[in-house]
PDB file of C-alpha atoms in Angstrom:
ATOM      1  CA  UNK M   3      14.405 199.366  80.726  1.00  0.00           C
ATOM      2  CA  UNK M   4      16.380 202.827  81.613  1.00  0.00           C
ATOM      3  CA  UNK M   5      15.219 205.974  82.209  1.00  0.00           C
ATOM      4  CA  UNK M   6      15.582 207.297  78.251  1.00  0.00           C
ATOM      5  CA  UNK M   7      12.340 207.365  76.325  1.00  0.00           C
ATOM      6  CA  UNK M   8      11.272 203.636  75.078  1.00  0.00           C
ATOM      7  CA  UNK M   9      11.047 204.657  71.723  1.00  0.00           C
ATOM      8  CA  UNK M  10      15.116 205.696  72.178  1.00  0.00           C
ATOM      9  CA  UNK M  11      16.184 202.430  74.119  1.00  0.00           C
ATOM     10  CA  UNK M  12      14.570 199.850  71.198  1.00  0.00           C
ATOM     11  CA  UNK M  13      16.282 202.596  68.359  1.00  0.00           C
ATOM     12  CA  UNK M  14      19.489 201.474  70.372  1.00  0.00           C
ATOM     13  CA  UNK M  15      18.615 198.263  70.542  1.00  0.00           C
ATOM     14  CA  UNK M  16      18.491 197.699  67.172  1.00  0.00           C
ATOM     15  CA  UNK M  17      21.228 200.117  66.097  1.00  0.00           C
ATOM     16  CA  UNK M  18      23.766 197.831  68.165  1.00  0.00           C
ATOM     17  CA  UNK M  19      22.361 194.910  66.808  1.00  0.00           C
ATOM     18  CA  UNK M  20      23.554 196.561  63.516  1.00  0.00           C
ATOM     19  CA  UNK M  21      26.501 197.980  64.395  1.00  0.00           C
ATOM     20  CA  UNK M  22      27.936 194.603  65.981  1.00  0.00           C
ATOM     21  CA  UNK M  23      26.928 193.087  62.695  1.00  0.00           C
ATOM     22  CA  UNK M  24      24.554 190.618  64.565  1.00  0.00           C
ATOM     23  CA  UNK M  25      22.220 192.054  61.625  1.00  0.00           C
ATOM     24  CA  UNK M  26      24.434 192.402  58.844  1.00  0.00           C
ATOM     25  CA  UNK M  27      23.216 194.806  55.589  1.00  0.00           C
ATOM     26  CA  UNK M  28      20.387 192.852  53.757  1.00  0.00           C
ATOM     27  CA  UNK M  29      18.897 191.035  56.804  1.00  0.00           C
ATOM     28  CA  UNK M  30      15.780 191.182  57.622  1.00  0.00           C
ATOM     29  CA  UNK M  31      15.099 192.752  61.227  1.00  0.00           C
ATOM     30  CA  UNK M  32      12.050 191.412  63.355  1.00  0.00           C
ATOM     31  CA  UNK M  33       8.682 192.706  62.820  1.00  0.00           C
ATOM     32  CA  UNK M  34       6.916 195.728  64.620  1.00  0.00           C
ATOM     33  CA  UNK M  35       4.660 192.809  66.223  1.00  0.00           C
ATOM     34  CA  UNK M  36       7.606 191.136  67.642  1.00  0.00           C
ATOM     35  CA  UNK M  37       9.659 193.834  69.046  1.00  0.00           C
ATOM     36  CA  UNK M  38       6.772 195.152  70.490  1.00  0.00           C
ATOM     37  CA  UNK M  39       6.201 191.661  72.821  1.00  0.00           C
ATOM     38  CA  UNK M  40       9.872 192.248  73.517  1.00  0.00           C
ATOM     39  CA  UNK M  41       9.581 194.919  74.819  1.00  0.00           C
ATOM     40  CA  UNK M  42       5.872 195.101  76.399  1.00  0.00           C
ATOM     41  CA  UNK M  43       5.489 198.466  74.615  1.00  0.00           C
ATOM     42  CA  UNK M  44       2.883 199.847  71.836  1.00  0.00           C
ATOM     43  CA  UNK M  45       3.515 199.188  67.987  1.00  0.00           C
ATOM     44  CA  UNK M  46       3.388 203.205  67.907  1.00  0.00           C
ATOM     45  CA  UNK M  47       6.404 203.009  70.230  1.00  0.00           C
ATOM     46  CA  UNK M  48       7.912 200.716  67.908  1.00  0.00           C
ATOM     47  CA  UNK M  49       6.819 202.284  64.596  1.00  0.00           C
ATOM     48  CA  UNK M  50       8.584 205.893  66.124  1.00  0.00           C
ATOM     49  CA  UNK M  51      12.383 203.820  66.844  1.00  0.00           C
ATOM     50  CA  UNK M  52      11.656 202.062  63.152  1.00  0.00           C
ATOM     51  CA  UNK M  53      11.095 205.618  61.283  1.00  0.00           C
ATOM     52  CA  UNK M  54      13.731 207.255  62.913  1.00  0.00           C
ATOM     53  CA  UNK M  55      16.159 204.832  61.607  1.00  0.00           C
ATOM     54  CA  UNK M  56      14.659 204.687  58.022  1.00  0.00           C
ATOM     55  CA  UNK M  57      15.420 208.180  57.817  1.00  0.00           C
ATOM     56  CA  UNK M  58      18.429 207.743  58.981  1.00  0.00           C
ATOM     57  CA  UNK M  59      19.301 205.687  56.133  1.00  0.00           C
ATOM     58  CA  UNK M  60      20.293 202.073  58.637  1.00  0.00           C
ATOM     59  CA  UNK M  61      17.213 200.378  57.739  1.00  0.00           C
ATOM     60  CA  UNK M  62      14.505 199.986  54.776  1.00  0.00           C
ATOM     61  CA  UNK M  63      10.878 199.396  54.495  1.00  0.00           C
ATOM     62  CA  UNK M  64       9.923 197.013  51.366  1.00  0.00           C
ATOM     63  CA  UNK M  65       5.722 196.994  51.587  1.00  0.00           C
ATOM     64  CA  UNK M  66       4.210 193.513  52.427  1.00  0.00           C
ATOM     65  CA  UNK M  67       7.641 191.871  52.564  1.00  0.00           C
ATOM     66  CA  UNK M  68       9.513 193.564  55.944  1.00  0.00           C
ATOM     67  CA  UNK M  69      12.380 196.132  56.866  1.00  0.00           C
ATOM     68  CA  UNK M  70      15.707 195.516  56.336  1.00  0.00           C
ATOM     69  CA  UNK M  71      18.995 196.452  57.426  1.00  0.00           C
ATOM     70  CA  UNK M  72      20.485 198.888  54.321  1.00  0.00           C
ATOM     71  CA  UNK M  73      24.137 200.261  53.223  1.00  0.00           C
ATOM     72  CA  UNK M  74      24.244 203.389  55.936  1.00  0.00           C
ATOM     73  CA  UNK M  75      26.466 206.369  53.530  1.00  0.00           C
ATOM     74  CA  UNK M  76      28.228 208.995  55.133  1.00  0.00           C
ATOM     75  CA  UNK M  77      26.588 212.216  54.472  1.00  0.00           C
ATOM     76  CA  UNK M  78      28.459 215.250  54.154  1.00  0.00           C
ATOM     77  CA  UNK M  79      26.888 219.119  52.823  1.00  0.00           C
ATOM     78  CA  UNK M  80      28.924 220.653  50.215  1.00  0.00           C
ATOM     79  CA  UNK M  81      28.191 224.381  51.026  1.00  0.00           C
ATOM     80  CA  UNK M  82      29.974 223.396  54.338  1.00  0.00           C
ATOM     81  CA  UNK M  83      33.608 221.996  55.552  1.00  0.00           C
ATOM     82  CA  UNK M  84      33.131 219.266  58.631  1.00  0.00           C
ATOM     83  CA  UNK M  85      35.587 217.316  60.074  1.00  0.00           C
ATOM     84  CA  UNK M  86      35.680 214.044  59.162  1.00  0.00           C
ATOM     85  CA  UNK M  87      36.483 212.994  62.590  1.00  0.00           C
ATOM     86  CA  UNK M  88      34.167 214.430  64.403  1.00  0.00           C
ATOM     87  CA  UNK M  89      31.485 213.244  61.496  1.00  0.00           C
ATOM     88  CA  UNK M  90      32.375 209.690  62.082  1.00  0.00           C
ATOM     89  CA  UNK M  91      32.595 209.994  65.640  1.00  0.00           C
ATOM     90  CA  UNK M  92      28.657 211.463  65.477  1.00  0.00           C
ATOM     91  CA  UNK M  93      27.633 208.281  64.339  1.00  0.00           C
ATOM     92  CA  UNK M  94      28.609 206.400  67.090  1.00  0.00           C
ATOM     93  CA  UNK M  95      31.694 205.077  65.260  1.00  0.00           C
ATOM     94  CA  UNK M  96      35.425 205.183  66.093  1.00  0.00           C
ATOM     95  CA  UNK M  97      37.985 207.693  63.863  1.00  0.00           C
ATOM     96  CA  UNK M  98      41.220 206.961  63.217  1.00  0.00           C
ATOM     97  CA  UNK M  99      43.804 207.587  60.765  1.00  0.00           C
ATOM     98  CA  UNK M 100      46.625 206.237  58.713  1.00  0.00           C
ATOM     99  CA  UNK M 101      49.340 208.755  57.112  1.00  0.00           C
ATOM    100  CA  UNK M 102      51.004 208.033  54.399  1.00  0.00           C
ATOM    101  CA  UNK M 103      52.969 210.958  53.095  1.00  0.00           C
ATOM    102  CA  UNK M 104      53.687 214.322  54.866  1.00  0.00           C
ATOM    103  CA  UNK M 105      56.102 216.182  53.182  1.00  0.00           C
ATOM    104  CA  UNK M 106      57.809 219.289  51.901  1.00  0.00           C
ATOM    105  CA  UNK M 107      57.875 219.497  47.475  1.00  0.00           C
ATOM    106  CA  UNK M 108      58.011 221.637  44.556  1.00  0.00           C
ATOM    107  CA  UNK M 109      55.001 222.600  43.064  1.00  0.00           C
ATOM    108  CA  UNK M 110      54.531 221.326  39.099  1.00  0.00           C
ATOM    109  CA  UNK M 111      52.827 222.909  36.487  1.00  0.00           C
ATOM    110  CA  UNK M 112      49.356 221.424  37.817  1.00  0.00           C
ATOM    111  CA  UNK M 113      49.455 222.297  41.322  1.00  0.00           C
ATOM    112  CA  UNK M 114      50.724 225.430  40.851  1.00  0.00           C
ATOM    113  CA  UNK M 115      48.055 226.428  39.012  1.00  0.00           C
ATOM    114  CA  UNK M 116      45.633 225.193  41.275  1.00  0.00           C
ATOM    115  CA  UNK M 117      47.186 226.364  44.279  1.00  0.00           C
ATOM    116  CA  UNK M 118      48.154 229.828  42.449  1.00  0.00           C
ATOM    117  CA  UNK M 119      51.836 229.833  43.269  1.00  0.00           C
ATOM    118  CA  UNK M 120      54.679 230.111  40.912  1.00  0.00           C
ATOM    119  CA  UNK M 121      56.407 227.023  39.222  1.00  0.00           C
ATOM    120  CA  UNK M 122      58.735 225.398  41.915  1.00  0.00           C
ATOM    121  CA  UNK M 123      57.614 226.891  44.464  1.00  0.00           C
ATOM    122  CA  UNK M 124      58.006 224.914  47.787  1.00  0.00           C
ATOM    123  CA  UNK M 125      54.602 223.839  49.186  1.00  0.00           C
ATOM    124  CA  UNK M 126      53.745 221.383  51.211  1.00  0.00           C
ATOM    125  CA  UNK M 127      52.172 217.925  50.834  1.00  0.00           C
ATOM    126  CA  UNK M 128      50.052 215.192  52.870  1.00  0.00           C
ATOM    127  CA  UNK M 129      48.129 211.635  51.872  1.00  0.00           C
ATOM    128  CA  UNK M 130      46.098 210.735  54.733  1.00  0.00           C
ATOM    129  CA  UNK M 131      43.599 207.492  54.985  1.00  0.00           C
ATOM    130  CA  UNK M 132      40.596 208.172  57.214  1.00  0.00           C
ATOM    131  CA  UNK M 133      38.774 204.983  59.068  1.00  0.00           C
ATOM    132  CA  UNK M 134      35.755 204.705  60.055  1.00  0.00           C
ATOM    133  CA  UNK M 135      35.904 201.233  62.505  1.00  0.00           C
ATOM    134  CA  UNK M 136      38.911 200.167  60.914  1.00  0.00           C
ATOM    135  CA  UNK M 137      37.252 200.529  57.202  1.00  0.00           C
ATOM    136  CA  UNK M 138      38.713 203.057  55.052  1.00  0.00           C
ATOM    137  CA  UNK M 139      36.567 205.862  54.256  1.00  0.00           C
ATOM    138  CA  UNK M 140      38.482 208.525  52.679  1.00  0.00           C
ATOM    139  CA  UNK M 141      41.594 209.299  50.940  1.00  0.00           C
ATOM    140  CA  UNK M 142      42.724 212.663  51.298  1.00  0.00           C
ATOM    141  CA  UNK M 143      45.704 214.331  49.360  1.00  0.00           C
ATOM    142  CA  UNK M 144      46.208 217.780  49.897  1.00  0.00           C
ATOM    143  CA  UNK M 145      48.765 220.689  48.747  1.00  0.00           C
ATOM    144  CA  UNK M 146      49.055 223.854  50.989  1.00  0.00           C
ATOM    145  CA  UNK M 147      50.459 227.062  51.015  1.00  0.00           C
ATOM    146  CA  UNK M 148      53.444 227.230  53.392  1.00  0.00           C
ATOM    147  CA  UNK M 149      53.147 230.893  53.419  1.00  0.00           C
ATOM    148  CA  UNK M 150      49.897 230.747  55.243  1.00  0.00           C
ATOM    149  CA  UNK M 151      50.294 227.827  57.042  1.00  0.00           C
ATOM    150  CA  UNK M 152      53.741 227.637  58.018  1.00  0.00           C
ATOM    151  CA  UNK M 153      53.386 224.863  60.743  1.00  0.00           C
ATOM    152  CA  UNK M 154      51.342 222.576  58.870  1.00  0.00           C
ATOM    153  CA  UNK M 155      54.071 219.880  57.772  1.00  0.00           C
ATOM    154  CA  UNK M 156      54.862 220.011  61.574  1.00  0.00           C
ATOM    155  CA  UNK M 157      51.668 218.341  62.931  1.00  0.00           C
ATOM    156  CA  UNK M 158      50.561 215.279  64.388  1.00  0.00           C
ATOM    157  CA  UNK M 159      47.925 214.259  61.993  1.00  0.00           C
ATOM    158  CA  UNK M 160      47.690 210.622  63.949  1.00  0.00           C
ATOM    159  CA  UNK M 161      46.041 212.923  67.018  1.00  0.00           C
ATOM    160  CA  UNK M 162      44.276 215.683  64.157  1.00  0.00           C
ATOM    161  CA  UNK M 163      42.683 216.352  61.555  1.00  0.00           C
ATOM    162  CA  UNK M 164      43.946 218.794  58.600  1.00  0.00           C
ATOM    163  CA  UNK M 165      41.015 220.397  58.502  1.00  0.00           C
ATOM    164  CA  UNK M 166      41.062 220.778  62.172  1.00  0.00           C
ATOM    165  CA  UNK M 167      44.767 222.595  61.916  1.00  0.00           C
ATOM    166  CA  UNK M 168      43.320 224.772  59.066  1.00  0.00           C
ATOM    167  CA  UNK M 169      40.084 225.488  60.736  1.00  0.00           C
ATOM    168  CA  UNK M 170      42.170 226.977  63.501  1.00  0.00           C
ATOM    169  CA  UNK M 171      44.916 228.630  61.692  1.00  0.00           C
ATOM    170  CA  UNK M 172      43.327 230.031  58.739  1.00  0.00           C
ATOM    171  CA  UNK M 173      39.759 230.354  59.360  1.00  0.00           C
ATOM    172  CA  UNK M 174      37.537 229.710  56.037  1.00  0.00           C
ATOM    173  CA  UNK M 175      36.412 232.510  54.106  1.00  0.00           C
ATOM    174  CA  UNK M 176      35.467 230.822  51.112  1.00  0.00           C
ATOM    175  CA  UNK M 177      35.321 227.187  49.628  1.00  0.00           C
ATOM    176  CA  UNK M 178      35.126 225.755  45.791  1.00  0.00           C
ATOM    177  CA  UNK M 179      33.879 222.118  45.146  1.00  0.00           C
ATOM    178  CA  UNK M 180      33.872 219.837  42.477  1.00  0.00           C
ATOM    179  CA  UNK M 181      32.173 216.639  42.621  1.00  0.00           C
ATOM    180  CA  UNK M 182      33.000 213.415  40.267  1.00  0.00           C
ATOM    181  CA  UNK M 183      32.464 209.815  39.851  1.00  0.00           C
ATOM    182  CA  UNK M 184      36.085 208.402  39.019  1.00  0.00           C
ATOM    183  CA  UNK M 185      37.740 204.565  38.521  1.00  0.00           C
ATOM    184  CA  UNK M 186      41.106 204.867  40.548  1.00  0.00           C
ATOM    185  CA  UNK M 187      44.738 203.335  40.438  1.00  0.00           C
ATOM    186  CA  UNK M 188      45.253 199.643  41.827  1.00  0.00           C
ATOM    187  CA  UNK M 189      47.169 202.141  44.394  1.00  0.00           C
ATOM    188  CA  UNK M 190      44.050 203.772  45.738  1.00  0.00           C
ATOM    189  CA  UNK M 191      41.458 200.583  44.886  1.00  0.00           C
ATOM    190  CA  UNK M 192      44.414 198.812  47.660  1.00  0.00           C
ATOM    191  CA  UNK M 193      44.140 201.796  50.629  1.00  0.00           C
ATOM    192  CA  UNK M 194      40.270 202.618  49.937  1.00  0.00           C
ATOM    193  CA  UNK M 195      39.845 198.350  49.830  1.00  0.00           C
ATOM    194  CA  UNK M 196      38.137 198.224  46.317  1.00  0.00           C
ATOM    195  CA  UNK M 197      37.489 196.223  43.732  1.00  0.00           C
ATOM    196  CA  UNK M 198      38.935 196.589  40.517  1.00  0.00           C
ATOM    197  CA  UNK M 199      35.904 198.000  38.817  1.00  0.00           C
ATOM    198  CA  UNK M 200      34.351 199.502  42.087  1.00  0.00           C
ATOM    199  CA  UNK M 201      33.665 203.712  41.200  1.00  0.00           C
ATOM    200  CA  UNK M 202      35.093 206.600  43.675  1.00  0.00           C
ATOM    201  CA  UNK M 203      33.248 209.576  44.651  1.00  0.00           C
ATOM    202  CA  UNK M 204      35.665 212.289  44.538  1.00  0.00           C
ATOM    203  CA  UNK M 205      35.236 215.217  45.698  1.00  0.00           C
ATOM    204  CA  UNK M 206      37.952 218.291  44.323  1.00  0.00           C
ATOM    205  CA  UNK M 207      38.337 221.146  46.565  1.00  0.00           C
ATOM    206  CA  UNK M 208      39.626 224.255  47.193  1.00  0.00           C
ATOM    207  CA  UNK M 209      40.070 226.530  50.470  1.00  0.00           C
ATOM    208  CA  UNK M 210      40.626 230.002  51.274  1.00  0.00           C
ATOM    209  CA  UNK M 211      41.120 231.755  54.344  1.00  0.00           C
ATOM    210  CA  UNK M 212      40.980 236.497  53.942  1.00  0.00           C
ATOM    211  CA  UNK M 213      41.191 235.885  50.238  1.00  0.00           C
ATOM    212  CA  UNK M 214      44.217 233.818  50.484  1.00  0.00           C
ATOM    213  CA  UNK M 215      44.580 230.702  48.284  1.00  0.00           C
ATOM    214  CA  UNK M 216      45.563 228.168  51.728  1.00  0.00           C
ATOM    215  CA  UNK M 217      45.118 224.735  50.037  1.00  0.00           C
ATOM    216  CA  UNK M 218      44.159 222.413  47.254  1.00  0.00           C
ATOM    217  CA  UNK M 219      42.710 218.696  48.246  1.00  0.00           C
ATOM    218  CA  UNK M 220      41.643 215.554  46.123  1.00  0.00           C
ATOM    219  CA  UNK M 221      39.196 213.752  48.331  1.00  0.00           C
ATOM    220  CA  UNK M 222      38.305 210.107  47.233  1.00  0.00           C
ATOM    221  CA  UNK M 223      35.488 207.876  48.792  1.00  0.00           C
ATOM    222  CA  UNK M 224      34.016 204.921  48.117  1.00  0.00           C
ATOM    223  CA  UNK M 225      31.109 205.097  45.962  1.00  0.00           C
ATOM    224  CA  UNK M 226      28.714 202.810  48.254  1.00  0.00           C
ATOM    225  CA  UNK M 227      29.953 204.456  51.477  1.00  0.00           C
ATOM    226  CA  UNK M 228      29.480 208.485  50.840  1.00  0.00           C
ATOM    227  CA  UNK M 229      27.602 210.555  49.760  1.00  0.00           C
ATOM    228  CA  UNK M 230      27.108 214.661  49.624  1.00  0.00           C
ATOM    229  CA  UNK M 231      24.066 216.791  49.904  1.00  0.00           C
ATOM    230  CA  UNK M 232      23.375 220.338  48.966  1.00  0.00           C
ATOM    231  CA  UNK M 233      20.356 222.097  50.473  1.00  0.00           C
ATOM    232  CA  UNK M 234      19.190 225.640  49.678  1.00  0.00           C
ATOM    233  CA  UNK M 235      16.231 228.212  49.461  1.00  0.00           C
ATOM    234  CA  UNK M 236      14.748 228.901  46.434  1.00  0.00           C
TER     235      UNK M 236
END
């Protein structure tokens, strides 16, 4: 064994027996007694690598029956704006991207209320898929203000992130969020790879940057993949 903590090496152990779907979700994973003759280490040692990935939300304890290898969501906080990239990429997983749509248009009645500019007005327009391992784990549409944002319909967002050119450009000053459970389109079920009566988490949000309106985005996930947390003092 390496030079990392034991406790760390079997938590990697069994988190690339996960992750290379050797122990797919439901599985049952060996017991505490048997890893720990594996390994020639204590149970405690074992117990510590098991807990951490329970509350991790990879693997699940059912009393007098075993542990199990559980649905992993994607956590993101909601009184905070994170990359999605660099989220995935946290977890030991590989981002990438797919865009769809990445255009100049004219703001309608909806949008321009949302995005507080006047009927018509040109503003700009993307449709992004993010992956997480080649699985789709977000669809992101967003409208932005050209007038505080000017280069945005100009980037690369194969090699970055929206909210990475944002971030940079028009540092947040304030955020709105909306959180729903939604059925989709058969367009969105096909690049989110759903079922026809599968729910979407969507998450409706709203950015601004020195009191400036900068952008509008509809963020759908599926339901059994994501999931958002707010913590706060009381």
């Amino acid at each position: 064994m390496g030079k990392s903590p034991r406790y760390i090496q079997i938590r990697e152990f069994i988190n690339e027996k996960i992750s290379s779907n050797v122990w797919p979700v439901g599985s049952k994973i060996p017991t505490e007694m048997a890893l720990t003759e594996q390994f020639g280490v204590s149970r405690m040692t074992v117990n510590k690598a098991i807990r951490d990935l329970v509350t991790a939300g990879l693997l699940k304890r059912t009393a007098r029956v075993g542990t199990f290898v559980c649905q992993n969501k994607m956590e993101s906080p909601l009184i905070d704006i994170r990359n999605i990239a660099d989220e995935i990429r946290q977890r030991g997983k590989q981002y990438s991207s797919q865009v769809l749509t990445q255009l100049t248009l004219h703001a309608d009645p909806q949008t321009a209320i949302r995005l507080g500019v006047p009927l018509d007005t040109p503003i700009y327009f993307s449709e992004i898929i993010h992956l997480e391992d080649d699985s789709p784990l977000q669809l992101e549409m967003r409208w932005v203000n050209p007038s505080f944002a000017p280069d945005y319909i100009k980037q690369d967002f194969n090699r970055s992130t929206p909210n990475e050119y944002l971030t940079k450009n028009c540092p947040l000053s304030s955020i709105e969020h909306s959180v729903e459970a939604v059925m989709v389109n058969k367009r969105i079920q096909g690049h989110l790879h759903l079922s026809t009566h599968q729910p979407c988490l969507l998450l409706n949000r709203r950015t601004w940057s020195k009191q400036n309106l900068i952008s509008v985005a509809l963020l759908y996930h599926p339901a059994d993949k994501y999931k958002l947390t707010l913590k706060t003092k009381i």
